[in-house]
């Protein structure tokens, strides 16, 4: 221990320069820091350490408060305070002195001051505002050290509200002659992008210059920004794919200076960053992936397996190869690399191989068969991390044939696991697999019982809730419902009769609810017996008050008959005087309902289906009251988060000059309230340079961006499966031991002749046959988000569809995905490319375009015959922007389509002459091709879908379904298309209405149909269009505008680019917005203007504009929460594109 202390004390002087003489090698015996460290190391208890630190802090506080303390002494005091804070003792009194040291000291003293500030304060600390002027001064300094320190602090911590004040200076540093300044400036902008992406969206071109910087360090720093932006919007940066490939080629080829090498590996962390970027750009994009194949092959070849850093590069290469459009040669090399990892005797490499295998098994499930014996061996590995990763791998390859064995292995691991995180994770996976692949009712109930017992009260509450909802809602078969519920009752009655022991509280709640709801199904069981068993639960010491409330509610449902009423009466008397108000209420309910059977039947009807509850979230029934109150002079309501944000803005440092004031214009607008748009610069708190978007999420609400949607209006959104049955169980490929695997020349090598194996080896092979059954013929594996041929056993009841009679049972169900929330889209798309850019469509050349003919809405017309070469089997490919199909592209052959044939002639006559988008291919299969376009009418937006039958037989029983949280689609015609004749085109029209505004509206749907010969088929499609397609002008007068402004509570403020190269900038800017976004300019007075528009159907949005300092400060208001943010985004894009 003394050696460690001695080395620490030796290194500190050179780092902090605490000694009086330069170049001192050791911490002097008189140094207070050295004395403090030595004293702490000699202590024997935590209590003694606390006393010593408190004495030290008291001494530091006295010295920093003394006016005679020099800057050099203050530097040493700050270092001692840092050391105390590092040990966990607060030294808040030193925070202000650290800021003073950074403001007034020399370069070395400023260094310590900045270091102390970065360790003491966080981004939201109020004292950080005092550092803004110091940072501004240091950024303008000619001393490179001071500029570097300022940029370092900015990139670590800086107030979000102060970014506009410092951003111009940081931008200037991007052209600084010193590369270290440019690199730190790029890192500072990366920090700005993370905390306020809208602040840096106007300097996107400078990011590209940094990417092409002559210094590799600056280029490497810019990759952080590009990796983040490409994650959010890969489509906007496809043009940079060749640039990233060129950089990676130079890095792999050793063209960078030797300083960037690590253990003779050229710039390994730069390679990892580039590989991650290439994986994002090449996903589902064949043309972009093709330019990456050569450099990925070179990276795999040069990364020799001789050091940990090369293993990291190989892992990223494997992930990239399996993410982009596949190439067989690269896949084979990546599979061999994974095999080397998995078969490695080193635990870290084995874990890396299992993690890579877990990732790539999504694309190639057969790869797990090649290493099945190694996976079986890892199930018994002493390292729990290895076992947990193996279980994750097994979870991803689960199907109906191996679910029992995999779930058994997961439960075995749960019984020995003591980690809460692992327990919560595995319990959720077991419950998901049990619901999805349960072979029978008995296994399902027993597995869920084990889940409730092992998971305990640490499991997520949605697991028991989903289980109870599944029992309550039932399935497609009434008989199956009864059998499942009856078996659950039998199981729980047997459990209570045998002694419940110390079962988890949530399990007891599940038991109580099930017995209360469905114990009547067991005819030979008297309700009094159930009441007696439930009463025993109330007497158990460990039963919580919440569980007792569940038990009392269950008893209330069963209290009938003489004996049952007596038991209920005894229990109600016991808990009528309870200190718990909930238990008292339940006891009173039990007492009254046990004596009044008629009332109990009405209040708690047996076998009652849950009815959907319509909730008026907008509280529209209060509109009259609100209007009267506003007319009487009341202020509009503001949500709590909006009040807090305005309060925070009021406390923020204002960057607006004090002398700036605006004349009160628009006198005709009778607005005297502080919310008037004309009083924006006087009382609203929006400064001229403020660019902060007030997101409606707020700091007090739960942020759900990127969270999988599990619950909906209909309840738990279960994974819907295809109804196709697996014809037969495939026998997996012969298993090989690890030693045999090493001897194989390639992943596809031949297995040796079977030889007699010992009994443990035979057991492992039998286990492998059970675990990996069904994978040999799988082309894709179920990953809890993809469909699988095996049908789901417990299928929830679907809502009634307006489909033709007799086809409901044969129509496959689909799992639809929705886009993220508006706030997330705003953040993700600030720097992306044009929404309506030309899509790179693999299938656009494949979609058959037919001859001209006449058609009506939702009608069909015949076309000429097509040759066999015109139509080939294809798979859906990824289509961007205006027509995005979410299926992955697969290798295919191009098919030629007659260029003189098009679908525009089939557009209905009533839509001709209206504004129409280009016809975009959606998806296609052997028989049916889908294309679509949208037509803008004055009062609606019409989606026109073209169904092209390219087969020789008629397609019948066509059913088109839409499922989107963002919009509603209603068929324009009274008689939807149900049949498409051979070699003809049918046209369907759907009117689209936005339910929840988003930057880009996505239409998600599926078409199911029948052919004369063959099984039912279905194709899924997705069509994306901008929100501006739904925007229409809103003609209002200035007085009407003012009245509406006061009633809207959802607003957003932002600065936009002002067209400065024209004679009247405000008028020209508003005319651009009017033309591109279909806005109505109400009035322009001086330097201010007001604009109005509406979102179909009749959802208004108002915008107030004010010219200030060559920028356009806008304030948007609407009754729709997300509409101002979305419209603001499109305003930014419209001005950028102009």
PDB file of C-alpha atoms in Angstrom, residues 637-810:
ATOM      1  CA  UNK A 637     -54.468  28.015 -18.839  1.00  0.00           C
ATOM      2  CA  UNK A 638     -50.826  26.955 -18.948  1.00  0.00           C
ATOM      3  CA  UNK A 639     -49.704  23.413 -18.137  1.00  0.00           C
ATOM      4  CA  UNK A 640     -47.322  23.061 -15.171  1.00  0.00           C
ATOM      5  CA  UNK A 641     -44.308  22.237 -17.356  1.00  0.00           C
ATOM      6  CA  UNK A 642     -44.914  25.331 -19.489  1.00  0.00           C
ATOM      7  CA  UNK A 643     -45.080  27.524 -16.399  1.00  0.00           C
ATOM      8  CA  UNK A 644     -41.810  26.040 -15.150  1.00  0.00           C
ATOM      9  CA  UNK A 645     -40.121  26.611 -18.511  1.00  0.00           C
ATOM     10  CA  UNK A 646     -41.251  30.233 -18.636  1.00  0.00           C
ATOM     11  CA  UNK A 647     -40.042  30.673 -15.072  1.00  0.00           C
ATOM     12  CA  UNK A 648     -36.682  29.217 -16.028  1.00  0.00           C
ATOM     13  CA  UNK A 649     -36.486  31.494 -19.074  1.00  0.00           C
ATOM     14  CA  UNK A 650     -37.256  34.487 -16.898  1.00  0.00           C
ATOM     15  CA  UNK A 651     -34.280  33.609 -14.672  1.00  0.00           C
ATOM     16  CA  UNK A 652     -31.974  33.069 -17.643  1.00  0.00           C
ATOM     17  CA  UNK A 653     -29.493  35.719 -18.711  1.00  0.00           C
ATOM     18  CA  UNK A 654     -31.058  37.934 -21.388  1.00  0.00           C
ATOM     19  CA  UNK A 655     -28.921  38.612 -24.437  1.00  0.00           C
ATOM     20  CA  UNK A 656     -31.203  41.333 -25.813  1.00  0.00           C
ATOM     21  CA  UNK A 657     -29.946  44.940 -25.633  1.00  0.00           C
ATOM     22  CA  UNK A 658     -31.690  47.001 -22.980  1.00  0.00           C
ATOM     23  CA  UNK A 659     -32.386  49.852 -25.407  1.00  0.00           C
ATOM     24  CA  UNK A 660     -34.334  47.652 -27.826  1.00  0.00           C
ATOM     25  CA  UNK A 661     -38.088  48.203 -27.733  1.00  0.00           C
ATOM     26  CA  UNK A 662     -40.866  47.676 -30.211  1.00  0.00           C
ATOM     27  CA  UNK A 663     -43.752  50.017 -30.910  1.00  0.00           C
ATOM     28  CA  UNK A 664     -47.169  48.731 -30.045  1.00  0.00           C
ATOM     29  CA  UNK A 665     -48.624  48.122 -33.489  1.00  0.00           C
ATOM     30  CA  UNK A 666     -51.733  46.413 -34.822  1.00  0.00           C
ATOM     31  CA  UNK A 667     -54.006  48.694 -32.845  1.00  0.00           C
ATOM     32  CA  UNK A 668     -56.972  47.231 -34.636  1.00  0.00           C
ATOM     33  CA  UNK A 669     -56.329  43.933 -32.894  1.00  0.00           C
ATOM     34  CA  UNK A 670     -58.179  44.238 -29.608  1.00  0.00           C
ATOM     35  CA  UNK A 671     -55.567  42.385 -27.567  1.00  0.00           C
ATOM     36  CA  UNK A 672     -54.548  43.807 -24.219  1.00  0.00           C
ATOM     37  CA  UNK A 673     -53.452  40.640 -22.526  1.00  0.00           C
ATOM     38  CA  UNK A 674     -49.786  39.878 -21.858  1.00  0.00           C
ATOM     39  CA  UNK A 675     -50.089  36.987 -24.317  1.00  0.00           C
ATOM     40  CA  UNK A 676     -50.600  39.341 -27.222  1.00  0.00           C
ATOM     41  CA  UNK A 677     -48.251  38.620 -30.111  1.00  0.00           C
ATOM     42  CA  UNK A 678     -47.635  42.327 -30.567  1.00  0.00           C
ATOM     43  CA  UNK A 679     -46.204  42.539 -27.039  1.00  0.00           C
ATOM     44  CA  UNK A 680     -43.750  39.746 -27.742  1.00  0.00           C
ATOM     45  CA  UNK A 681     -40.570  41.725 -27.153  1.00  0.00           C
ATOM     46  CA  UNK A 682     -41.963  43.510 -24.106  1.00  0.00           C
ATOM     47  CA  UNK A 683     -43.472  40.853 -21.890  1.00  0.00           C
ATOM     48  CA  UNK A 684     -43.199  37.375 -23.340  1.00  0.00           C
ATOM     49  CA  UNK A 685     -39.634  36.674 -22.291  1.00  0.00           C
ATOM     50  CA  UNK A 686     -38.536  35.681 -25.810  1.00  0.00           C
ATOM     51  CA  UNK A 687     -35.202  37.382 -26.411  1.00  0.00           C
ATOM     52  CA  UNK A 688     -34.059  38.246 -29.865  1.00  0.00           C
ATOM     53  CA  UNK A 689     -31.301  35.662 -29.860  1.00  0.00           C
ATOM     54  CA  UNK A 690     -33.163  32.921 -28.080  1.00  0.00           C
ATOM     55  CA  UNK A 691     -33.412  29.805 -30.187  1.00  0.00           C
ATOM     56  CA  UNK A 692     -34.674  27.323 -27.651  1.00  0.00           C
ATOM     57  CA  UNK A 693     -37.635  25.237 -28.759  1.00  0.00           C
ATOM     58  CA  UNK A 694     -40.144  24.735 -25.976  1.00  0.00           C
ATOM     59  CA  UNK A 695     -40.893  21.045 -26.345  1.00  0.00           C
ATOM     60  CA  UNK A 696     -44.196  19.959 -25.022  1.00  0.00           C
ATOM     61  CA  UNK A 697     -42.712  16.938 -23.323  1.00  0.00           C
ATOM     62  CA  UNK A 698     -41.523  19.055 -20.430  1.00  0.00           C
ATOM     63  CA  UNK A 699     -39.131  18.055 -17.702  1.00  0.00           C
ATOM     64  CA  UNK A 700     -41.926  16.729 -15.521  1.00  0.00           C
ATOM     65  CA  UNK A 701     -43.356  14.244 -17.984  1.00  0.00           C
ATOM     66  CA  UNK A 702     -42.208  10.766 -18.898  1.00  0.00           C
ATOM     67  CA  UNK A 703     -40.145  10.676 -22.098  1.00  0.00           C
ATOM     68  CA  UNK A 704     -41.098   7.687 -24.208  1.00  0.00           C
ATOM     69  CA  UNK A 705     -38.969   8.264 -27.357  1.00  0.00           C
ATOM     70  CA  UNK A 706     -37.675   4.998 -28.671  1.00  0.00           C
ATOM     71  CA  UNK A 707     -39.697   2.907 -26.146  1.00  0.00           C
ATOM     72  CA  UNK A 708     -41.540  -0.041 -27.608  1.00  0.00           C
ATOM     73  CA  UNK A 709     -45.313   0.441 -27.533  1.00  0.00           C
ATOM     74  CA  UNK A 710     -46.791  -2.451 -25.575  1.00  0.00           C
ATOM     75  CA  UNK A 711     -50.224  -1.125 -24.559  1.00  0.00           C
ATOM     76  CA  UNK A 712     -52.842   0.440 -26.786  1.00  0.00           C
ATOM     77  CA  UNK A 713     -56.498   1.317 -26.827  1.00  0.00           C
ATOM     78  CA  UNK A 714     -57.392  -2.335 -27.127  1.00  0.00           C
ATOM     79  CA  UNK A 715     -55.044  -3.356 -24.306  1.00  0.00           C
ATOM     80  CA  UNK A 716     -51.831  -5.336 -24.573  1.00  0.00           C
ATOM     81  CA  UNK A 717     -50.506  -5.327 -28.147  1.00  0.00           C
ATOM     82  CA  UNK A 718     -49.490  -8.947 -28.567  1.00  0.00           C
ATOM     83  CA  UNK A 719     -47.204 -10.037 -31.390  1.00  0.00           C
ATOM     84  CA  UNK A 720     -49.423 -11.153 -34.230  1.00  0.00           C
ATOM     85  CA  UNK A 721     -48.296 -14.123 -36.190  1.00  0.00           C
ATOM     86  CA  UNK A 722     -48.864 -15.569 -39.601  1.00  0.00           C
ATOM     87  CA  UNK A 723     -51.363 -18.381 -39.761  1.00  0.00           C
ATOM     88  CA  UNK A 724     -49.203 -20.662 -41.821  1.00  0.00           C
ATOM     89  CA  UNK A 725     -48.420 -23.951 -40.124  1.00  0.00           C
ATOM     90  CA  UNK A 726     -45.027 -25.583 -40.267  1.00  0.00           C
ATOM     91  CA  UNK A 727     -45.381 -28.637 -42.453  1.00  0.00           C
ATOM     92  CA  UNK A 728     -42.941 -30.818 -40.605  1.00  0.00           C
ATOM     93  CA  UNK A 729     -40.181 -30.686 -38.044  1.00  0.00           C
ATOM     94  CA  UNK A 730     -36.812 -30.294 -39.711  1.00  0.00           C
ATOM     95  CA  UNK A 731     -33.932 -32.359 -38.390  1.00  0.00           C
ATOM     96  CA  UNK A 732     -30.970 -30.113 -37.527  1.00  0.00           C
ATOM     97  CA  UNK A 733     -27.644 -30.644 -39.168  1.00  0.00           C
ATOM     98  CA  UNK A 734     -25.263 -33.122 -37.544  1.00  0.00           C
ATOM     99  CA  UNK A 735     -23.681 -31.673 -34.447  1.00  0.00           C
ATOM    100  CA  UNK A 736     -19.957 -31.272 -34.065  1.00  0.00           C
ATOM    101  CA  UNK A 737     -17.820 -30.912 -30.997  1.00  0.00           C
ATOM    102  CA  UNK A 738     -15.512 -27.913 -30.642  1.00  0.00           C
ATOM    103  CA  UNK A 739     -12.494 -30.008 -31.538  1.00  0.00           C
ATOM    104  CA  UNK A 740     -14.183 -31.191 -34.703  1.00  0.00           C
ATOM    105  CA  UNK A 741     -15.198 -27.634 -35.481  1.00  0.00           C
ATOM    106  CA  UNK A 742     -11.597 -26.440 -35.291  1.00  0.00           C
ATOM    107  CA  UNK A 743     -10.521 -29.113 -37.748  1.00  0.00           C
ATOM    108  CA  UNK A 744     -13.079 -28.043 -40.321  1.00  0.00           C
ATOM    109  CA  UNK A 745     -11.693 -25.950 -43.140  1.00  0.00           C
ATOM    110  CA  UNK A 746     -14.750 -23.747 -43.440  1.00  0.00           C
ATOM    111  CA  UNK A 747     -18.194 -23.281 -41.893  1.00  0.00           C
ATOM    112  CA  UNK A 748     -19.568 -25.501 -44.625  1.00  0.00           C
ATOM    113  CA  UNK A 749     -17.024 -28.302 -44.171  1.00  0.00           C
ATOM    114  CA  UNK A 750     -18.094 -31.915 -44.013  1.00  0.00           C
ATOM    115  CA  UNK A 751     -18.657 -33.532 -40.641  1.00  0.00           C
ATOM    116  CA  UNK A 752     -16.441 -36.531 -39.799  1.00  0.00           C
ATOM    117  CA  UNK A 753     -17.726 -40.056 -39.590  1.00  0.00           C
ATOM    118  CA  UNK A 754     -19.682 -40.556 -36.361  1.00  0.00           C
ATOM    119  CA  UNK A 755     -17.809 -42.479 -33.692  1.00  0.00           C
ATOM    120  CA  UNK A 756     -19.016 -43.860 -30.388  1.00  0.00           C
ATOM    121  CA  UNK A 757     -19.238 -41.011 -27.906  1.00  0.00           C
ATOM    122  CA  UNK A 758     -19.322 -41.095 -24.116  1.00  0.00           C
ATOM    123  CA  UNK A 759     -22.620 -40.690 -22.278  1.00  0.00           C
ATOM    124  CA  UNK A 760     -22.168 -36.970 -21.360  1.00  0.00           C
ATOM    125  CA  UNK A 761     -21.519 -36.203 -25.033  1.00  0.00           C
ATOM    126  CA  UNK A 762     -24.679 -38.055 -26.022  1.00  0.00           C
ATOM    127  CA  UNK A 763     -26.668 -36.042 -23.481  1.00  0.00           C
ATOM    128  CA  UNK A 764     -25.300 -32.840 -24.950  1.00  0.00           C
ATOM    129  CA  UNK A 765     -26.205 -33.907 -28.445  1.00  0.00           C
ATOM    130  CA  UNK A 766     -29.731 -34.765 -27.329  1.00  0.00           C
ATOM    131  CA  UNK A 767     -29.997 -31.336 -25.691  1.00  0.00           C
ATOM    132  CA  UNK A 768     -28.729 -29.713 -28.880  1.00  0.00           C
ATOM    133  CA  UNK A 769     -31.355 -31.557 -30.909  1.00  0.00           C
ATOM    134  CA  UNK A 770     -34.019 -30.161 -28.605  1.00  0.00           C
ATOM    135  CA  UNK A 771     -32.674 -26.609 -28.529  1.00  0.00           C
ATOM    136  CA  UNK A 772     -31.903 -26.128 -32.216  1.00  0.00           C
ATOM    137  CA  UNK A 773     -34.822 -28.039 -33.710  1.00  0.00           C
ATOM    138  CA  UNK A 774     -36.585 -26.216 -36.518  1.00  0.00           C
ATOM    139  CA  UNK A 775     -33.632 -23.974 -37.440  1.00  0.00           C
ATOM    140  CA  UNK A 776     -32.329 -26.032 -40.357  1.00  0.00           C
ATOM    141  CA  UNK A 777     -34.980 -24.801 -42.791  1.00  0.00           C
ATOM    142  CA  UNK A 778     -35.670 -21.377 -41.348  1.00  0.00           C
ATOM    143  CA  UNK A 779     -34.970 -18.496 -43.630  1.00  0.00           C
ATOM    144  CA  UNK A 780     -35.661 -16.039 -40.860  1.00  0.00           C
ATOM    145  CA  UNK A 781     -35.949 -16.393 -37.135  1.00  0.00           C
ATOM    146  CA  UNK A 782     -38.522 -14.863 -34.821  1.00  0.00           C
ATOM    147  CA  UNK A 783     -36.961 -11.987 -32.943  1.00  0.00           C
ATOM    148  CA  UNK A 784     -39.929 -10.827 -30.926  1.00  0.00           C
ATOM    149  CA  UNK A 785     -40.656  -8.376 -33.682  1.00  0.00           C
ATOM    150  CA  UNK A 786     -40.753 -10.454 -36.857  1.00  0.00           C
ATOM    151  CA  UNK A 787     -43.324 -12.888 -38.032  1.00  0.00           C
ATOM    152  CA  UNK A 788     -42.675 -16.610 -37.972  1.00  0.00           C
ATOM    153  CA  UNK A 789     -44.397 -19.536 -39.684  1.00  0.00           C
ATOM    154  CA  UNK A 790     -45.403 -21.043 -36.325  1.00  0.00           C
ATOM    155  CA  UNK A 791     -48.759 -19.623 -35.233  1.00  0.00           C
ATOM    156  CA  UNK A 792     -49.176 -18.065 -31.822  1.00  0.00           C
ATOM    157  CA  UNK A 793     -51.145 -20.281 -29.489  1.00  0.00           C
ATOM    158  CA  UNK A 794     -52.776 -17.597 -27.408  1.00  0.00           C
ATOM    159  CA  UNK A 795     -54.183 -15.246 -30.025  1.00  0.00           C
ATOM    160  CA  UNK A 796     -56.162 -12.351 -28.647  1.00  0.00           C
ATOM    161  CA  UNK A 797     -59.516 -11.542 -30.122  1.00  0.00           C
ATOM    162  CA  UNK A 798     -59.351  -9.165 -33.040  1.00  0.00           C
ATOM    163  CA  UNK A 799     -61.767  -6.330 -33.605  1.00  0.00           C
ATOM    164  CA  UNK A 800     -64.480  -6.883 -36.176  1.00  0.00           C
ATOM    165  CA  UNK A 801     -63.453  -5.764 -39.649  1.00  0.00           C
ATOM    166  CA  UNK A 802     -65.614  -4.843 -42.522  1.00  0.00           C
ATOM    167  CA  UNK A 803     -64.335  -7.746 -44.550  1.00  0.00           C
ATOM    168  CA  UNK A 804     -66.217 -10.105 -46.805  1.00  0.00           C
ATOM    169  CA  UNK A 805     -68.092 -12.893 -45.106  1.00  0.00           C
ATOM    170  CA  UNK A 806     -66.203 -16.063 -44.571  1.00  0.00           C
ATOM    171  CA  UNK A 807     -62.740 -14.577 -44.918  1.00  0.00           C
ATOM    172  CA  UNK A 808     -62.035 -13.440 -41.387  1.00  0.00           C
ATOM    173  CA  UNK A 809     -60.399 -16.652 -40.276  1.00  0.00           C
ATOM    174  CA  UNK A 810     -58.050 -16.735 -43.229  1.00  0.00           C
TER     175      UNK A 810
END
